mmCIF file of C-alpha atoms in Angstrom:
data_model
loop_
_atom_site.group_PDB
_atom_site.id
_atom_site.type_symbol
_atom_site.label_atom_id
_atom_site.label_comp_id
_atom_site.label_asym_id
_atom_site.label_seq_id
_atom_site.Cartn_x
_atom_site.Cartn_y
_atom_site.Cartn_z
ATOM 1 C CA MET A 279 94.108 79.521 92.497
ATOM 2 C CA GLU A 280 95.337 75.967 93.076
ATOM 3 C CA HIS A 281 98.480 77.328 94.738
ATOM 4 C CA GLN A 282 96.358 79.139 97.335
ATOM 5 C CA LEU A 283 94.154 76.097 97.907
ATOM 6 C CA ILE A 284 97.193 73.882 98.508
ATOM 7 C CA LYS A 285 98.626 76.421 100.967
ATOM 8 C CA LEU A 286 95.302 76.737 102.773
ATOM 9 C CA ARG A 287 95.074 72.966 103.087
ATOM 10 C CA ALA A 288 98.619 72.845 104.493
ATOM 11 C CA ALA A 289 97.529 75.440 107.070
ATOM 12 C CA GLY A 290 94.750 73.144 108.282
ATOM 13 C CA VAL A 291 91.838 74.569 106.290
ATOM 14 C CA ASN A 292 89.632 71.704 105.118
ATOM 15 C CA LYS A 293 86.750 73.565 103.450
ATOM 16 C CA VAL A 294 86.658 76.599 101.159
ATOM 17 C CA VAL A 295 83.942 78.580 99.426
ATOM 18 C CA ILE A 296 84.759 79.974 95.984
ATOM 19 C CA ASN A 297 82.737 82.913 94.659
ATOM 20 C CA HIS A 298 82.626 83.149 90.906
ATOM 21 C CA CYS A 299 80.876 84.924 88.088
ATOM 22 C CA TYR A 300 82.905 85.201 84.877
ATOM 23 C CA LEU A 301 83.983 81.745 83.587
ATOM 24 C CA GLY A 302 82.705 80.166 86.792
ATOM 25 C CA HIS A 303 81.749 76.958 85.010
ATOM 26 C CA MET A 304 85.386 76.515 83.956
ATOM 27 C CA ILE A 305 86.596 76.992 87.537
ATOM 28 C CA GLU A 306 84.139 74.364 88.768
ATOM 29 C CA ALA A 307 85.080 71.965 85.971
ATOM 30 C CA HIS A 308 88.785 72.325 86.762
ATOM 31 C CA LEU A 309 88.654 72.174 90.566
ATOM 32 C CA GLY A 310 85.597 69.966 91.021
ATOM 33 C CA ASN A 311 84.737 69.195 94.629
ATOM 34 C CA GLY A 312 88.364 69.648 95.698
ATOM 35 C CA SER A 313 89.067 65.994 96.474
ATOM 36 C CA ARG A 314 92.076 66.019 94.132
ATOM 37 C CA LEU A 315 93.617 68.717 96.349
ATOM 38 C CA GLY A 316 92.466 67.222 99.639
ATOM 39 C CA ILE A 317 90.118 70.104 100.431
ATOM 40 C CA GLU A 318 86.329 70.390 100.234
ATOM 41 C CA ILE A 319 85.144 73.076 97.811
ATOM 42 C CA ASP A 320 81.719 74.694 97.913
ATOM 43 C CA TYR A 321 80.782 77.224 95.246
ATOM 44 C CA SER A 322 78.841 80.474 95.475
ATOM 45 C CA PRO A 323 77.977 81.422 91.892
ATOM 46 C CA GLU A 324 77.009 85.025 91.210
ATOM 47 C CA GLY A 325 74.385 85.732 88.559
ATOM 48 C CA GLU A 326 75.767 89.262 88.353
ATOM 49 C CA ARG A 327 79.173 90.525 89.445
ATOM 50 C CA LEU A 328 78.774 91.374 93.136
ATOM 51 C CA GLU A 329 82.323 92.656 93.763
ATOM 52 C CA THR A 330 84.168 91.490 96.867
ATOM 53 C CA GLY A 331 81.766 92.858 99.470
ATOM 54 C CA GLY A 332 78.585 91.611 97.829
ATOM 55 C CA GLY A 333 80.154 88.247 97.013
ATOM 56 C CA ILE A 334 81.144 87.643 100.631
ATOM 57 C CA ILE A 335 77.699 88.678 101.877
ATOM 58 C CA LYS A 336 76.043 86.244 99.442
ATOM 59 C CA ALA A 337 78.200 83.386 100.779
ATOM 60 C CA LEU A 338 77.847 84.227 104.504
ATOM 61 C CA GLY A 339 75.344 81.439 105.159
ATOM 62 C CA LYS A 340 78.059 78.892 104.418
ATOM 63 C CA PHE A 341 80.243 80.037 107.358
ATOM 64 C CA LYS A 342 77.933 79.139 110.279
ATOM 65 C CA GLY A 343 78.607 82.398 112.108
ATOM 66 C CA GLU A 344 82.337 81.754 112.456
ATOM 67 C CA SER A 345 85.258 83.884 111.275
ATOM 68 C CA PHE A 346 86.712 82.902 107.906
ATOM 69 C CA ILE A 347 89.794 83.492 105.763
ATOM 70 C CA VAL A 348 89.388 85.545 102.586
ATOM 71 C CA VAL A 349 91.958 85.215 99.789
ATOM 72 C CA ASN A 350 91.657 87.046 96.480
ATOM 73 C CA ALA A 351 91.998 84.598 93.590
ATOM 74 C CA ASP A 352 94.172 86.989 91.593
ATOM 75 C CA VAL A 353 97.038 87.193 94.083
ATOM 76 C CA TRP A 354 100.015 84.861 94.403
ATOM 77 C CA THR A 355 101.953 84.866 97.643
ATOM 78 C CA ASN A 356 104.177 82.736 99.822
ATOM 79 C CA PHE A 357 102.371 84.043 102.921
ATOM 80 C CA ASP A 358 101.962 81.333 105.570
ATOM 81 C CA PHE A 359 98.234 81.159 106.295
ATOM 82 C CA ARG A 360 98.998 79.569 109.677
ATOM 83 C CA LEU A 361 100.075 83.058 110.813
ATOM 84 C CA LEU A 362 96.529 84.386 110.533
ATOM 85 C CA PRO A 363 94.960 84.876 113.969
ATOM 86 C CA LYS A 364 91.590 83.686 115.171
ATOM 87 C CA ILE A 365 89.484 86.806 115.646
ATOM 88 C CA GLU A 366 86.742 87.499 118.162
ATOM 89 C CA PRO A 367 83.979 89.992 117.293
ATOM 90 C CA LYS A 368 84.318 91.631 120.717
ATOM 91 C CA THR A 369 87.706 93.014 119.701
ATOM 92 C CA ASP A 370 88.014 92.631 115.910
ATOM 93 C CA LEU A 371 85.758 92.232 112.917
ATOM 94 C CA ALA A 372 88.646 91.803 110.470
ATOM 95 C CA HIS A 373 92.399 91.253 110.309
ATOM 96 C CA LEU A 374 94.211 92.301 107.124
ATOM 97 C CA VAL A 375 97.546 91.241 105.680
ATOM 98 C CA LEU A 376 99.428 94.214 104.245
ATOM 99 C CA ILE A 377 102.416 94.571 101.931
ATOM 100 C CA SER A 378 104.746 97.491 101.296
ATOM 101 C CA HIS A 379 105.753 96.796 97.698
ATOM 102 C CA ALA A 380 102.798 96.956 95.310
ATOM 103 C CA PRO A 381 103.886 98.575 92.023
ATOM 104 C CA HIS A 382 100.268 98.851 90.834
ATOM 105 C CA ASN A 383 99.287 100.775 94.008
ATOM 106 C CA PRO A 384 102.230 102.995 95.035
ATOM 107 C CA SER A 385 100.068 105.257 97.230
ATOM 108 C CA GLY A 386 98.947 102.313 99.396
ATOM 109 C CA ASP A 387 95.622 101.616 101.122
ATOM 110 C CA PHE A 388 96.011 101.656 104.901
ATOM 111 C CA TYR A 389 98.282 102.615 107.764
ATOM 112 C CA LEU A 390 99.241 100.134 110.484
ATOM 113 C CA SER A 391 99.772 101.518 113.982
ATOM 114 C CA SER A 392 102.449 100.287 116.366
ATOM 115 C CA THR A 393 99.712 98.394 118.224
ATOM 116 C CA GLY A 394 98.623 96.514 115.088
ATOM 117 C CA ARG A 395 95.517 98.599 114.340
ATOM 118 C CA ILE A 396 94.548 99.392 110.759
ATOM 119 C CA GLN A 397 94.035 103.121 110.183
ATOM 120 C CA GLU A 398 92.927 105.181 107.206
ATOM 121 C CA ILE A 399 94.379 108.388 108.621
ATOM 122 C CA ALA A 400 97.938 108.485 109.945
ATOM 123 C CA THR A 401 98.187 109.469 113.615
ATOM 124 C CA ASP A 402 101.981 109.601 113.542
ATOM 125 C CA GLU A 403 104.861 109.047 111.119
ATOM 126 C CA ILE A 404 103.871 105.601 109.881
ATOM 127 C CA THR A 405 104.104 104.008 106.453
ATOM 128 C CA LYS A 406 101.080 103.394 104.263
ATOM 129 C CA PHE A 407 100.710 99.798 103.106
ATOM 130 C CA THR A 408 98.717 97.985 100.423
ATOM 131 C CA PHE A 409 96.051 95.434 101.309
ATOM 132 C CA ALA A 410 97.366 92.066 100.085
ATOM 133 C CA GLY A 411 93.965 90.496 99.436
ATOM 134 C CA VAL A 412 94.474 88.083 102.359
ATOM 135 C CA SER A 413 92.447 88.501 105.537
ATOM 136 C CA VAL A 414 90.339 86.990 108.279
ATOM 137 C CA MET A 415 86.814 88.344 108.653
ATOM 138 C CA HIS A 416 83.890 87.789 110.980
ATOM 139 C CA PRO A 417 80.305 87.633 109.666
ATOM 140 C CA LYS A 418 79.360 90.512 112.001
ATOM 141 C CA LEU A 419 81.428 92.800 109.758
ATOM 142 C CA PHE A 420 78.613 92.423 107.209
ATOM 143 C CA ALA A 421 75.644 92.640 109.609
ATOM 144 C CA ASP A 422 72.455 94.021 108.023
ATOM 145 C CA LEU A 423 74.044 94.379 104.576
ATOM 146 C CA GLU A 424 72.372 93.051 101.437
ATOM 147 C CA ALA A 425 74.093 90.848 98.846
ATOM 148 C CA ASP A 426 74.068 93.633 96.288
ATOM 149 C CA PRO A 427 77.065 94.625 94.168
ATOM 150 C CA GLN A 428 79.358 96.492 96.553
ATOM 151 C CA PRO A 429 83.078 96.846 97.139
ATOM 152 C CA LEU A 430 84.724 95.732 100.362
ATOM 153 C CA ARG A 431 86.501 99.022 101.146
ATOM 154 C CA PRO A 432 83.505 100.995 102.524
ATOM 155 C CA ILE A 433 82.560 98.018 104.714
ATOM 156 C CA LEU A 434 86.083 97.867 106.113
ATOM 157 C CA SER A 435 86.170 101.648 106.554
ATOM 158 C CA SER A 436 83.194 101.548 108.928
ATOM 159 C CA ALA A 437 84.886 98.917 111.097
ATOM 160 C CA ILE A 438 88.252 100.724 110.960
ATOM 161 C CA GLU A 439 86.550 103.881 112.226
ATOM 162 C CA CYS A 440 85.377 101.871 115.262
ATOM 163 C CA GLY A 441 88.874 100.450 115.866
ATOM 164 C CA LEU A 442 87.763 96.920 114.999
ATOM 165 C CA VAL A 443 90.305 96.016 112.307
ATOM 166 C CA GLY A 444 93.791 94.692 113.037
ATOM 167 C CA GLY A 445 96.574 93.813 110.670
ATOM 168 C CA GLN A 446 100.030 92.452 110.030
ATOM 169 C CA ILE A 447 102.728 92.981 107.413
ATOM 170 C CA HIS A 448 103.896 90.298 104.987
ATOM 171 C CA ARG A 449 107.449 90.929 103.808
ATOM 172 C CA GLY A 450 107.711 87.890 101.536
ATOM 173 C CA THR A 451 106.699 87.316 97.924
ATOM 174 C CA TRP A 452 103.424 88.811 96.739
ATOM 175 C CA LEU A 453 102.200 89.421 93.197
ATOM 176 C CA ASP A 454 98.944 90.654 91.742
ATOM 177 C CA VAL A 455 98.330 88.240 88.854
ATOM 178 C CA GLY A 456 95.075 89.775 87.658
ATOM 179 C CA THR A 457 96.333 90.509 84.134
ATOM 180 C CA PRO A 458 98.057 88.311 81.520
ATOM 181 C CA GLU A 459 101.206 90.459 81.856
ATOM 182 C CA ARG A 460 101.362 90.000 85.629
ATOM 183 C CA LEU A 461 100.678 86.284 85.261
ATOM 184 C CA GLU A 462 103.631 86.044 82.880
ATOM 185 C CA LYS A 463 105.787 87.851 85.450
ATOM 186 C CA LEU A 464 104.858 85.160 87.984
ATOM 187 C CA ARG A 465 105.690 82.385 85.506
ATOM 188 C CA LEU A 466 109.144 83.881 84.971
ATOM 189 C CA LEU A 467 109.673 84.273 88.712
ATOM 190 C CA LEU A 468 108.778 80.641 89.329
ATOM 191 C CA GLU A 469 111.128 79.531 86.564
ATOM 192 C CA GLU A 470 113.949 81.534 88.170
ATOM 193 C CA THR A 471 113.310 79.992 91.578
ATOM 194 C CA HIS A 472 112.886 76.479 90.097
ATOM 195 C CA GLY A 473 109.356 76.257 91.459
ATOM 196 C CA ASP A 474 110.483 76.410 95.089
ATOM 197 C CA GLU A 475 107.453 78.420 96.206
#
C-alpha cells in the first residue's frame, strides 16, 4: 500500500481516503495521518465489509463532488498515475486501466474499442482485458445508491451500457498481491530488479 501512496504523491495527489474493514486498526497505526509519506490520509472505516462499490459510496462525502482516483490496495504496479485523465460527467463517469496479462483472470473483464470505450460485448475482433484495479471515477457514477455491501461491477456495467466509461491499457508491470503466495512473487520480482520499481 505504501508503494501506491508514494506513487500517487509523486503524481501530484496530496490527499487520499483509505477504506478498511479487516485489520483496519493496523493500517491506521502503520500509516498514521500520512505525514511520513508526504500525503494526507483520511480513513473510511467499514463496520461490515461493503465490497468495492459500497465502500466507495460510503466515502463519497469526502470527495466534494469531484472525480477521484481509485486504486485497489492489493495490486502492485509501475503504472504512472499522471497518465490518468481528468474526467467530466458529461462524457464519462469512469475511466479504467486495463491489463492483458492476468494469470488469475485469463478470460478477462472488458473489451476496449478503438475509440477508447469500455465494452462488455465485443463489437468487432478486439481483445478482452482485465481491469487492473486502477481507475478514475466521478461521484455521479454512484448517484442514488446506498452504502450497502455491493460489488463495483454492476455499477460499472450500467455506465458502460450508456457509453460513459473510457479506458486505457497498461503494458508495464502489474501484480495482484492479494494472497501470501502472490505477495512472495512480488518480493522475488523486486529482489531480481534490485528494487528499481
